PDB file of C-alpha atoms in Angstrom:
ATOM      1  CA  LYS A   1     -47.289 115.386 161.644  1.00 81.00           C
ATOM      2  CA  ASP A   2     -46.602 115.335 158.405  1.00 85.00           C
ATOM      3  CA  ILE A   3     -49.851 113.548 156.542  1.00 86.00           C
ATOM      4  CA  THR A   4     -49.413 115.214 153.463  1.00 84.00           C
ATOM      5  CA  ASN A   5     -48.836 111.944 151.752  1.00 88.00           C
ATOM      6  CA  LYS A   6     -51.509 109.726 153.254  1.00 88.00           C
ATOM      7  CA  PRO A   7     -54.251 108.722 151.907  1.00 86.00           C
ATOM      8  CA  MET A   8     -57.504 109.573 152.846  1.00 80.00           C
ATOM      9  CA  TYR A   9     -58.256 106.922 155.531  1.00 78.00           C
ATOM     10  CA  GLN A  10     -55.736 107.045 156.997  1.00 83.00           C
ATOM     11  CA  ARG A  11     -56.269 111.437 157.451  1.00 85.00           C
ATOM     12  CA  ALA A  12     -59.865 110.878 158.258  1.00 81.00           C
ATOM     13  CA  ARG A  13     -58.455 108.088 161.076  1.00 81.00           C
ATOM     14  CA  LEU A  14     -56.856 111.132 162.733  1.00 85.00           C
ATOM     15  CA  GLY A  15     -59.402 113.189 162.732  1.00 87.00           C
ATOM     16  CA  LEU A  16     -59.827 115.345 159.074  1.00 89.00           C
ATOM     17  CA  GLY A  17     -62.224 115.490 157.216  1.00 88.00           C
ATOM     18  CA  TYR A  18     -62.817 116.591 154.195  1.00 88.00           C
ATOM     19  CA  LEU A  19     -66.416 117.657 151.935  1.00 86.00           C
ATOM     20  CA  ALA A  20     -64.739 117.839 148.403  1.00 85.00           C
ATOM     21  CA  GLN A  21     -65.451 120.712 146.029  1.00 84.00           C
ATOM     22  CA  GLU A  22     -67.225 118.072 143.221  1.00 81.00           C
ATOM     23  CA  PRO A  23     -70.335 116.532 144.256  1.00 77.00           C
ATOM     24  CA  SER A  24     -69.413 113.430 146.586  1.00 85.00           C
ATOM     25  CA  ILE A  25     -72.997 112.157 147.865  1.00 90.00           C
ATOM     26  CA  PHE A  26     -74.096 108.398 147.027  1.00 91.00           C
ATOM     27  CA  ARG A  27     -76.589 108.446 144.176  1.00 94.00           C
ATOM     28  CA  LYS A  28     -78.598 105.811 144.055  1.00 96.00           C
ATOM     29  CA  LEU A  29     -77.725 105.327 148.062  1.00 96.00           C
ATOM     30  CA  THR A  30     -81.192 107.616 150.640  1.00 97.00           C
ATOM     31  CA  VAL A  31     -79.551 109.799 152.807  1.00 97.00           C
ATOM     32  CA  ALA A  32     -79.734 107.937 155.540  1.00 97.00           C
ATOM     33  CA  GLU A  33     -77.506 104.317 153.886  1.00 96.00           C
ATOM     34  CA  ASN A  34     -75.036 107.694 153.222  1.00 95.00           C
ATOM     35  CA  LEU A  35     -74.593 108.428 156.572  1.00 94.00           C
ATOM     36  CA  LEU A  36     -74.890 105.607 157.474  1.00 93.00           C
ATOM     37  CA  LEU A  37     -71.819 104.065 155.144  1.00 90.00           C
ATOM     38  CA  VAL A  38     -68.837 106.153 155.647  1.00 86.00           C
ATOM     39  CA  MET A  39     -69.220 104.874 159.669  1.00 87.00           C
ATOM     40  CA  GLU A  40     -70.186 101.019 158.833  1.00 84.00           C
ATOM     41  CA  MET A  41     -66.395 101.126 156.023  1.00 78.00           C
ATOM     42  CA  ASN A  42     -65.353 102.672 159.776  1.00 77.00           C
ATOM     43  CA  GLY A  43     -65.762  99.624 162.117  1.00 77.00           C
ATOM     44  CA  VAL A  44     -68.476 101.294 163.662  1.00 82.00           C
ATOM     45  CA  SER A  45     -70.612  98.570 166.004  1.00 90.00           C
ATOM     46  CA  ARG A  46     -74.186  98.660 163.922  1.00 92.00           C
ATOM     47  CA  LYS A  47     -76.653 100.182 167.221  1.00 95.00           C
ATOM     48  CA  GLU A  48     -73.626 103.751 166.744  1.00 93.00           C
ATOM     49  CA  ARG A  49     -74.732 103.865 163.614  1.00 92.00           C
ATOM     50  CA  LEU A  50     -77.851 103.906 163.505  1.00 95.00           C
ATOM     51  CA  ALA A  51     -77.761 106.613 167.011  1.00 96.00           C
ATOM     52  CA  LYS A  52     -74.796 108.314 165.058  1.00 95.00           C
ATOM     53  CA  THR A  53     -77.164 108.934 162.171  1.00 96.00           C
ATOM     54  CA  GLU A  54     -79.974 109.787 163.645  1.00 97.00           C
ATOM     55  CA  SER A  55     -78.402 112.593 165.298  1.00 96.00           C
ATOM     56  CA  LEU A  56     -77.177 113.655 162.042  1.00 96.00           C
ATOM     57  CA  LEU A  57     -79.830 113.546 160.834  1.00 97.00           C
ATOM     58  CA  GLU A  58     -81.674 115.217 162.757  1.00 96.00           C
ATOM     59  CA  GLU A  59     -78.187 118.175 164.094  1.00 93.00           C
ATOM     60  CA  PHE A  60     -78.479 119.233 159.645  1.00 93.00           C
ATOM     61  CA  GLY A  61     -82.228 119.094 159.342  1.00 93.00           C
ATOM     62  CA  LEU A  62     -82.236 115.708 156.992  1.00 96.00           C
ATOM     63  CA  THR A  63     -85.470 114.062 158.887  1.00 96.00           C
ATOM     64  CA  ARG A  64     -87.068 114.361 156.152  1.00 96.00           C
ATOM     65  CA  VAL A  65     -85.639 113.813 153.136  1.00 97.00           C
ATOM     66  CA  ARG A  66     -83.571 110.856 155.694  1.00 97.00           C
ATOM     67  CA  ASN A  67     -84.970 107.969 152.852  1.00 98.00           C
ATOM     68  CA  GLU A  68     -84.812 109.844 149.724  1.00 97.00           C
ATOM     69  CA  LYS A  69     -82.631 108.897 147.295  1.00 97.00           C
ATOM     70  CA  GLY A  70     -79.114 111.539 146.724  1.00 95.00           C
ATOM     71  CA  GLN A  71     -80.046 112.407 143.407  1.00 95.00           C
ATOM     72  CA  VAL A  72     -82.936 113.981 144.189  1.00 96.00           C
ATOM     73  CA  LEU A  73     -82.297 115.882 146.160  1.00 94.00           C
ATOM     74  CA  SER A  74     -81.835 119.823 146.127  1.00 89.00           C
ATOM     75  CA  GLY A  75     -77.776 121.456 145.935  1.00 85.00           C
ATOM     76  CA  GLY A  76     -78.534 123.053 149.310  1.00 86.00           C
ATOM     77  CA  GLU A  77     -79.514 119.995 150.793  1.00 91.00           C
ATOM     78  CA  ARG A  78     -77.081 117.386 148.789  1.00 90.00           C
ATOM     79  CA  ARG A  79     -74.202 119.561 150.499  1.00 88.00           C
ATOM     80  CA  ARG A  80     -75.408 119.483 154.401  1.00 91.00           C
ATOM     81  CA  VAL A  81     -75.212 115.634 153.749  1.00 95.00           C
ATOM     82  CA  GLU A  82     -72.290 116.076 152.875  1.00 92.00           C
ATOM     83  CA  ILE A  83     -70.834 117.620 155.636  1.00 91.00           C
ATOM     84  CA  ALA A  84     -72.403 115.757 157.961  1.00 94.00           C
ATOM     85  CA  ARG A  85     -71.564 112.201 156.378  1.00 92.00           C
ATOM     86  CA  SER A  86     -67.688 113.794 156.935  1.00 90.00           C
ATOM     87  CA  LEU A  87     -68.683 114.125 160.556  1.00 90.00           C
ATOM     88  CA  ALA A  88     -69.846 110.939 160.872  1.00 89.00           C
ATOM     89  CA  THR A  89     -66.353 109.837 161.424  1.00 85.00           C
ATOM     90  CA  ASN A  90     -65.770 112.607 164.728  1.00 89.00           C
ATOM     91  CA  PRO A  91     -63.066 114.464 163.604  1.00 93.00           C
ATOM     92  CA  LYS A  92     -61.072 116.823 165.085  1.00 94.00           C
ATOM     93  CA  PHE A  93     -60.098 119.257 162.263  1.00 94.00           C
ATOM     94  CA  ILE A  94     -62.794 119.406 158.566  1.00 94.00           C
ATOM     95  CA  LEU A  95     -61.682 120.397 155.014  1.00 92.00           C
ATOM     96  CA  LEU A  96     -63.869 122.143 154.011  1.00 92.00           C
ATOM     97  CA  ASP A  97     -63.117 122.733 148.903  1.00 92.00           C
ATOM     98  CA  GLU A  98     -65.313 125.388 147.648  1.00 91.00           C
ATOM     99  CA  PRO A  99     -68.389 124.678 150.378  1.00 90.00           C
ATOM    100  CA  PHE A 100     -70.387 127.437 148.584  1.00 88.00           C
ATOM    101  CA  THR A 101     -69.902 126.080 145.288  1.00 83.00           C
ATOM    102  CA  GLY A 102     -73.796 125.284 143.623  1.00 77.00           C
ATOM    103  CA  VAL A 103     -75.380 125.609 146.051  1.00 81.00           C
ATOM    104  CA  ASP A 104     -78.220 128.795 145.756  1.00 85.00           C
ATOM    105  CA  PRO A 105     -78.616 131.903 148.858  1.00 89.00           C
ATOM    106  CA  ILE A 106     -80.545 130.442 151.122  1.00 88.00           C
ATOM    107  CA  ALA A 107     -78.526 127.239 150.705  1.00 86.00           C
ATOM    108  CA  ILE A 108     -75.373 129.433 151.131  1.00 90.00           C
ATOM    109  CA  GLY A 109     -76.823 131.230 154.454  1.00 92.00           C
ATOM    110  CA  ASP A 110     -77.956 127.467 155.879  1.00 90.00           C
ATOM    111  CA  ILE A 111     -73.690 126.551 155.327  1.00 89.00           C
ATOM    112  CA  GLN A 112     -72.620 129.417 156.995  1.00 93.00           C
ATOM    113  CA  ASP A 113     -74.790 128.436 160.058  1.00 93.00           C
ATOM    114  CA  ILE A 114     -73.599 125.359 159.830  1.00 91.00           C
ATOM    115  CA  VAL A 115     -69.770 126.726 159.639  1.00 92.00           C
ATOM    116  CA  LYS A 116     -70.210 128.575 162.828  1.00 93.00           C
ATOM    117  CA  HIS A 117     -71.941 125.802 164.694  1.00 92.00           C
ATOM    118  CA  LEU A 118     -69.282 122.980 164.180  1.00 93.00           C
ATOM    119  CA  LYS A 119     -66.380 126.575 165.240  1.00 93.00           C
ATOM    120  CA  ASP A 120     -69.435 126.097 168.416  1.00 93.00           C
ATOM    121  CA  LYS A 121     -68.360 122.634 168.252  1.00 92.00           C
ATOM    122  CA  GLY A 122     -64.576 123.123 168.854  1.00 94.00           C
ATOM    123  CA  ILE A 123     -64.590 121.434 164.952  1.00 95.00           C
ATOM    124  CA  GLY A 124     -61.454 123.017 163.884  1.00 94.00           C
ATOM    125  CA  ILE A 125     -62.076 124.673 159.927  1.00 94.00           C
ATOM    126  CA  VAL A 126     -60.140 124.944 156.855  1.00 93.00           C
ATOM    127  CA  ILE A 127     -62.499 125.891 154.091  1.00 93.00           C
ATOM    128  CA  THR A 128     -60.922 126.411 150.083  1.00 91.00           C
ATOM    129  CA  ASP A 129     -63.230 128.775 148.811  1.00 91.00           C
ATOM    130  CA  HIS A 130     -63.795 131.992 146.691  1.00 88.00           C
ATOM    131  CA  ASN A 131     -66.895 133.102 146.962  1.00 88.00           C
ATOM    132  CA  VAL A 132     -64.625 135.308 149.237  1.00 90.00           C
ATOM    133  CA  ARG A 133     -67.542 138.055 150.962  1.00 90.00           C
ATOM    134  CA  GLU A 134     -69.232 134.608 152.009  1.00 91.00           C
ATOM    135  CA  THR A 135     -66.330 133.299 153.252  1.00 93.00           C
ATOM    136  CA  LEU A 136     -64.449 136.423 155.211  1.00 93.00           C
ATOM    137  CA  ALA A 137     -68.568 136.580 157.139  1.00 92.00           C
ATOM    138  CA  ILE A 138     -67.788 133.457 159.183  1.00 93.00           C
ATOM    139  CA  THR A 139     -63.865 132.773 159.323  1.00 94.00           C
ATOM    140  CA  ASP A 140     -61.272 134.141 161.900  1.00 94.00           C
ATOM    141  CA  ARG A 141     -59.060 134.284 159.979  1.00 95.00           C
ATOM    142  CA  ALA A 142     -57.974 134.300 156.013  1.00 95.00           C
ATOM    143  CA  TYR A 143     -55.109 133.733 153.446  1.00 94.00           C
ATOM    144  CA  ILE A 144     -54.579 134.795 149.717  1.00 92.00           C
ATOM    145  CA  MET A 145     -52.257 132.597 147.190  1.00 90.00           C
ATOM    146  CA  SER A 146     -50.962 133.490 144.172  1.00 87.00           C
ATOM    147  CA  GLU A 147     -49.540 130.354 142.634  1.00 88.00           C
ATOM    148  CA  GLY A 148     -49.175 127.847 145.573  1.00 88.00           C
ATOM    149  CA  GLU A 149     -47.508 130.678 147.807  1.00 92.00           C
ATOM    150  CA  ILE A 150     -49.438 132.590 150.151  1.00 94.00           C
ATOM    151  CA  LYS A 151     -49.964 136.429 149.561  1.00 94.00           C
ATOM    152  CA  THR A 152     -50.839 138.019 152.944  1.00 95.00           C
ATOM    153  CA  SER A 153     -53.166 136.952 155.978  1.00 96.00           C
ATOM    154  CA  GLY A 154     -54.761 138.248 158.318  1.00 95.00           C
ATOM    155  CA  PRO A 155     -57.681 138.742 160.793  1.00 96.00           C
ATOM    156  CA  SER A 156     -60.797 138.594 158.154  1.00 94.00           C
ATOM    157  CA  SER A 157     -62.360 140.999 159.203  1.00 94.00           C
ATOM    158  CA  GLU A 158     -59.021 142.948 157.934  1.00 94.00           C
ATOM    159  CA  LEU A 159     -57.754 141.574 154.990  1.00 93.00           C
ATOM    160  CA  PRO A 160     -60.318 143.590 152.885  1.00 93.00           C
ATOM    161  CA  ASN A 161     -58.748 146.628 153.760  1.00 93.00           C
ATOM    162  CA  ASP A 162     -54.651 144.672 152.515  1.00 94.00           C
ATOM    163  CA  PRO A 163     -53.430 145.966 149.708  1.00 94.00           C
ATOM    164  CA  ILE A 164     -51.697 142.866 149.098  1.00 94.00           C
ATOM    165  CA  ALA A 165     -54.924 141.127 149.533  1.00 93.00           C
ATOM    166  CA  ARG A 166     -55.942 143.643 147.070  1.00 93.00           C
ATOM    167  CA  LYS A 167     -53.623 143.603 144.433  1.00 90.00           C
ATOM    168  CA  PHE A 168     -52.845 139.284 144.078  1.00 87.00           C
ATOM    169  CA  TYR A 169     -56.932 139.200 144.533  1.00 89.00           C
ATOM    170  CA  LEU A 170     -59.406 141.164 145.041  1.00 91.00           C
ATOM    171  CA  GLY A 171     -58.955 144.058 143.216  1.00 90.00           C
ATOM    172  CA  ASP A 172     -59.852 147.472 144.107  1.00 88.00           C
ATOM    173  CA  ARG A 173     -63.777 148.104 144.013  1.00 89.00           C
ATOM    174  CA  PHE A 174     -64.378 145.268 146.463  1.00 86.00           C
ATOM    175  CA  GLU A 175     -66.181 145.845 149.292  1.00 84.00           C
ATOM    176  CA  MET A 176     -67.849 143.829 152.195  1.00 82.00           C
TER     177      MET A 176
END
């Protein structure tokens, strides 16, 4: 089913979650309010919202910052809230747009662990990112695009040695 021209709310109802590249947290709301708001907008009952919020706070290690405003969170905490919020609607697939942008190396490791956790839960994941090493380390398959075209694809473990991947993106000196 082609969902290209559907608005985001319709895509979400079809089971697609989305993590934007740019910070998308509501800065003046608390962490818990950021999660509750998404579910409220989707007509989830109050009881279900509260239970799901508690579950997401626990799952993403956010319990201790539940009452903190979005504007005081670290980059890694903010990213975890944004990922948790994208999961509040129980998507079947999630698109992570540059998930490693603006976070420190510790948070990158945390995000990699989260991606592995989501995969283990059976959620399909599509990642677009320029951080090749971090992305290849957690993906099963990768695609190299240039000028809007897929130039090559294959198992993530094999892509670093692909001559087309090296020509269009990785370069000759790239090493994992």
